C-alpha cells in the first residue's frame, strides 16, 4: 500500500482508559445496590414465608411475629447478597476495571491480621467496660424475635446470613466500592473513612442512637484497617469475626 493510501486509511480508535467512579457516581451506585438488596431480601423472605405450613391461618399479629424470626432474616440476607454484589460487578466493568482490583480484594499479611484482631479486641474490651458501667444487659438486637430460629437448621441459616453473607456484602459495598470512589475524591482517605463509617452506621436501622454510635466507631476501625492494609478481605474477616462473637454471646436462641 502506498503512502497516499496509508494516509487515507482509518486508524482504530483507542479504548477509553480505566477510571474510578467519582463521589456522586459512587454514591448513586451504592443507592442502587442497597435498593436491590432491600427488594431482593423482602421478596425472598415473602416467598419463603408464604411456602410455610399454617401461614394462611395466622392472624396479622402472628404473621408479623413469624416473619420477624431470625431464620427468615438469615435466608433473605443470604439470597439478596449475591444480587447486591452483582450491581457492583456491573458498575466496575463499566469503567473497565478488574473486580478484585477495584474492591482491593488482596489477601492481608499475617501481621496485618494480628494487628486488626488486636484493635478489635481492644474495642470489645472498652465496649464491655462502658456497658458494665451504664448497666447495659448486652442485648445485641432490639427486636428479640430475631432470636427465634426454631432449631439447629434455623440457627445455621441465621449464622450463615449474619456471619458470612452479610459481612461479605457490606464490606464489598462500604469498605470496597464506596471507599474506593470516595477516597479518590475531594474527601481523601481520612474523609472517606469517616463518611463511610457514618453511612454504614445509618444503614443499621435496628439500633437506637447509642447502637449507631457503636457501629460508627467499629466502622472507623474497619476503615482504618482497609486504608492501612489495602485489603477489603481483611475487613471482611474482622466484620465476620465480630458478628460471630455477637451471635454467640447473644440469645438465648429458641
Coordinates of C-alpha atoms in Angstrom, one line a residue:
X1 CA 0.0 0.0 0.0
X2 CA 1.4 3.4 -1.0
X3 CA 1.9 6.3 1.4
X4 CA -1.1 8.1 -0.1
X5 CA -3.3 5.0 0.6
X6 CA -1.9 4.8 4.1
X7 CA -2.8 8.4 4.7
X8 CA -6.4 7.8 3.9
X9 CA -6.8 4.7 6.0
X10 CA -8.7 4.9 9.3
X11 CA -6.8 4.4 12.5
X12 CA -8.5 2.3 15.1
X13 CA -10.0 4.3 18.0
X14 CA -8.1 3.6 21.2
X15 CA -10.2 2.2 24.1
X16 CA -11.1 4.7 26.9
X17 CA -8.7 4.4 29.8
X18 CA -10.0 2.7 33.0
X19 CA -11.2 5.2 35.7
X20 CA -12.7 5.4 39.1
X21 CA -16.3 6.4 39.7
X22 CA -16.4 9.9 41.2
X23 CA -18.0 10.9 44.5
X24 CA -21.6 11.3 43.3
X25 CA -21.4 8.4 40.9
X26 CA -20.2 6.1 43.6
X27 CA -23.0 7.2 45.9
X28 CA -25.5 6.6 43.2
X29 CA -24.3 3.1 42.5
X30 CA -24.4 2.3 46.3
X31 CA -28.0 3.5 46.4
X32 CA -28.9 1.2 43.5
X33 CA -27.1 -1.7 45.3
X34 CA -29.0 -1.1 48.5
X35 CA -32.3 -0.9 46.6
X36 CA -31.6 -4.2 45.0
X37 CA -30.6 -5.7 48.4
X38 CA -33.8 -4.4 50.1
X39 CA -36.2 -5.6 47.3
X40 CA -34.4 -9.0 46.8
X41 CA -34.3 -9.7 50.5
X42 CA -38.0 -8.8 51.0
X43 CA -39.1 -10.8 48.0
X44 CA -37.1 -13.8 49.1
X45 CA -38.5 -13.7 52.6
X46 CA -42.0 -13.3 51.4
X47 CA -41.8 -16.3 49.1
X48 CA -40.1 -18.5 51.7
X49 CA -42.6 -17.5 54.5
X50 CA -45.6 -17.9 52.2
X51 CA -44.5 -21.5 51.5
X52 CA -44.6 -22.5 55.2
X53 CA -47.4 -24.6 56.6
X54 CA -50.1 -22.8 58.6
X55 CA -49.2 -19.3 57.4
X56 CA -52.7 -18.8 55.8
X57 CA -54.4 -19.4 59.2
X58 CA -52.3 -16.9 61.1
X59 CA -53.6 -13.6 62.3
X60 CA -51.8 -10.4 61.2
X61 CA -50.0 -10.1 64.5
X62 CA -49.0 -13.8 64.5
X63 CA -47.7 -13.4 60.9
X64 CA -45.6 -10.3 61.8
X65 CA -44.0 -12.2 64.7
X66 CA -43.4 -15.2 62.5
X67 CA -41.9 -13.1 59.7
X68 CA -39.5 -11.4 62.1
X69 CA -37.8 -14.6 63.1
X70 CA -34.1 -14.8 62.7
X71 CA -34.1 -17.8 60.3
X72 CA -36.0 -15.9 57.7
X73 CA -33.8 -12.9 58.1
X74 CA -30.7 -15.1 57.6
X75 CA -32.3 -16.6 54.5
X76 CA -33.2 -13.3 52.9
X77 CA -29.7 -11.9 53.6
X78 CA -28.0 -14.9 52.1
X79 CA -30.2 -14.7 48.9
X80 CA -30.0 -10.9 48.5
X81 CA -26.2 -10.6 49.0
X82 CA -25.0 -12.1 45.7
X83 CA -27.5 -10.0 43.7
X84 CA -26.3 -6.8 45.5
X85 CA -22.7 -7.6 44.8
X86 CA -23.7 -8.2 41.1
X87 CA -24.6 -4.5 40.9
X88 CA -21.0 -3.6 41.9
X89 CA -19.7 -6.0 39.3
X90 CA -21.7 -4.3 36.6
X91 CA -20.6 -0.8 37.7
X92 CA -16.9 -1.8 37.9
X93 CA -17.0 -3.4 34.5
X94 CA -18.5 -0.2 33.1
X95 CA -15.3 1.7 34.0
X96 CA -13.1 -1.2 32.6
X97 CA -11.5 -2.1 35.9
X98 CA -11.0 -5.5 37.4
X99 CA -13.5 -6.5 40.1
X100 CA -10.8 -7.7 42.6
X101 CA -8.5 -4.8 41.9
X102 CA -11.2 -2.2 42.3
X103 CA -12.5 -3.6 45.5
X104 CA -9.0 -4.2 46.9
X105 CA -9.6 -7.9 47.3
X106 CA -6.0 -8.5 48.3
X107 CA -5.1 -11.2 50.9
X108 CA -3.7 -9.5 54.1
X109 CA -0.4 -10.5 55.7
X110 CA -0.3 -12.3 59.0
X111 CA 1.0 -9.2 60.7
X112 CA -1.9 -7.2 59.4
X113 CA -4.4 -9.8 60.6
X114 CA -2.9 -9.9 64.0
X115 CA -2.9 -6.1 64.3
X116 CA -6.5 -5.9 63.3
X117 CA -7.5 -8.6 65.8
X118 CA -5.7 -6.7 68.5
X119 CA -7.5 -3.5 67.6
X120 CA -10.9 -5.2 67.7
X121 CA -10.1 -7.0 71.0
X122 CA -9.4 -3.6 72.5
X123 CA -12.7 -2.2 71.1
X124 CA -14.6 -5.1 72.6
X125 CA -12.9 -4.6 75.9
X126 CA -13.7 -0.9 76.0
X127 CA -17.3 -1.5 75.0
X128 CA -17.7 -4.2 77.7
X129 CA -16.4 -1.8 80.4
X130 CA -18.7 1.0 79.2
X131 CA -21.8 -1.3 79.1
X132 CA -20.9 -2.6 82.6
X133 CA -20.7 1.0 83.9
X134 CA -24.0 2.0 82.5
X135 CA -25.8 -1.3 83.3
X136 CA -26.4 -2.4 79.7
X137 CA -27.5 -6.0 79.6
X138 CA -25.6 -6.6 76.4
X139 CA -28.5 -7.4 74.1
X140 CA -27.3 -7.5 70.6
X141 CA -30.7 -6.8 69.0
X142 CA -33.6 -4.6 70.0
X143 CA -36.1 -7.0 68.4
X144 CA -36.0 -10.2 70.5
X145 CA -38.0 -12.0 67.8
X146 CA -34.7 -12.3 65.8
X147 CA -33.5 -14.9 68.4
X148 CA -36.3 -17.2 67.3
X149 CA -34.7 -19.7 64.9
X150 CA -36.7 -22.8 65.6
X151 CA -34.0 -25.4 65.8
X152 CA -30.5 -26.1 64.6
X153 CA -31.3 -25.7 61.0
X154 CA -32.8 -22.3 61.5
X155 CA -29.8 -21.2 63.6
X156 CA -27.4 -22.3 60.9
X157 CA -29.3 -20.3 58.3
X158 CA -29.2 -17.3 60.6
X159 CA -25.5 -17.6 61.2
X160 CA -24.7 -18.0 57.5
X161 CA -26.6 -14.9 56.7
X162 CA -25.3 -12.7 59.6
X163 CA -21.7 -14.0 59.9
X164 CA -20.8 -14.8 56.2
X165 CA -23.1 -13.4 53.6
X166 CA -23.8 -10.1 55.4
X167 CA -20.2 -9.2 56.2
X168 CA -19.0 -10.0 52.7
X169 CA -21.8 -8.0 51.0
X170 CA -21.5 -5.0 53.4
X171 CA -17.7 -4.8 53.2
X172 CA -17.7 -5.1 49.4
X173 CA -20.1 -2.2 49.3
X174 CA -18.8 0.0 52.1
X175 CA -15.0 -0.6 52.5
X176 CA -14.7 -1.9 49.0
X177 CA -16.7 0.1 46.4
X178 CA -17.7 3.2 48.5
X179 CA -14.2 3.7 50.0
X180 CA -12.6 3.3 46.6
X181 CA -14.6 6.1 45.0
X182 CA -14.7 8.4 47.9
X183 CA -11.0 8.1 49.0
X184 CA -10.0 9.2 45.5
X185 CA -12.4 12.2 45.5
X186 CA -12.0 15.5 47.3
X187 CA -12.6 13.7 50.6
X188 CA -9.3 11.8 50.6
X189 CA -8.7 8.6 52.6
X190 CA -9.4 10.1 56.1
X191 CA -12.6 11.8 55.0
X192 CA -13.7 8.6 53.2
X193 CA -13.1 6.5 56.4
X194 CA -15.2 8.9 58.5
X195 CA -18.0 9.3 55.9
X196 CA -18.2 5.5 55.1
X197 CA -18.4 4.8 58.8
X198 CA -21.3 7.2 59.2
X199 CA -23.2 5.8 56.2
X200 CA -22.7 2.3 57.5
X201 CA -24.0 3.2 60.9
X202 CA -27.1 4.8 59.5
X203 CA -27.9 1.7 57.5
X204 CA -28.3 -0.2 60.8
X205 CA -31.8 1.0 61.4
X206 CA -32.5 -1.8 64.0
X207 CA -30.3 0.1 66.6
X208 CA -31.0 3.2 68.7
X209 CA -28.7 6.2 68.6
X210 CA -26.2 4.6 71.1
X211 CA -26.1 1.5 69.0
X212 CA -25.4 3.6 65.9
X213 CA -22.6 5.4 67.7
X214 CA -21.1 2.0 68.5
X215 CA -21.4 0.9 64.9
X216 CA -19.8 4.2 63.8
X217 CA -16.8 3.5 66.0
X218 CA -16.4 0.0 64.6
X219 CA -16.7 1.4 61.1
X220 CA -13.8 3.8 61.8
X221 CA -11.7 0.9 62.9
X222 CA -12.7 -1.1 59.8
X223 CA -11.9 1.8 57.6
X224 CA -8.5 2.2 59.2
X225 CA -7.8 -1.4 58.6
X226 CA -8.8 -1.0 54.9
X227 CA -6.6 2.0 54.4
X228 CA -3.6 0.6 56.2
X229 CA -3.6 -2.8 54.6
X230 CA -5.2 -2.0 51.2
X231 CA -7.3 -5.2 51.8
X232 CA -11.0 -5.4 51.9
X233 CA -10.7 -9.2 52.7
X234 CA -9.2 -8.1 56.0
X235 CA -12.3 -6.0 56.9
X236 CA -14.5 -8.9 55.8
X237 CA -12.6 -11.2 58.2
X238 CA -12.9 -8.7 61.1
X239 CA -16.6 -8.0 60.4
X240 CA -17.4 -11.7 60.2
X241 CA -15.5 -12.4 63.4
X242 CA -17.2 -9.6 65.2
X243 CA -20.7 -10.7 64.1
X244 CA -19.9 -14.3 65.1
X245 CA -18.8 -13.1 68.5
X246 CA -22.0 -11.1 68.9
X247 CA -24.2 -14.0 67.8
X248 CA -22.7 -16.4 70.3
X249 CA -22.8 -14.1 73.3
X250 CA -26.4 -13.1 72.4
X251 CA -29.5 -15.1 72.9
X252 CA -30.8 -17.4 74.1
X253 CA -31.9 -18.8 70.7
X254 CA -35.3 -20.5 70.7

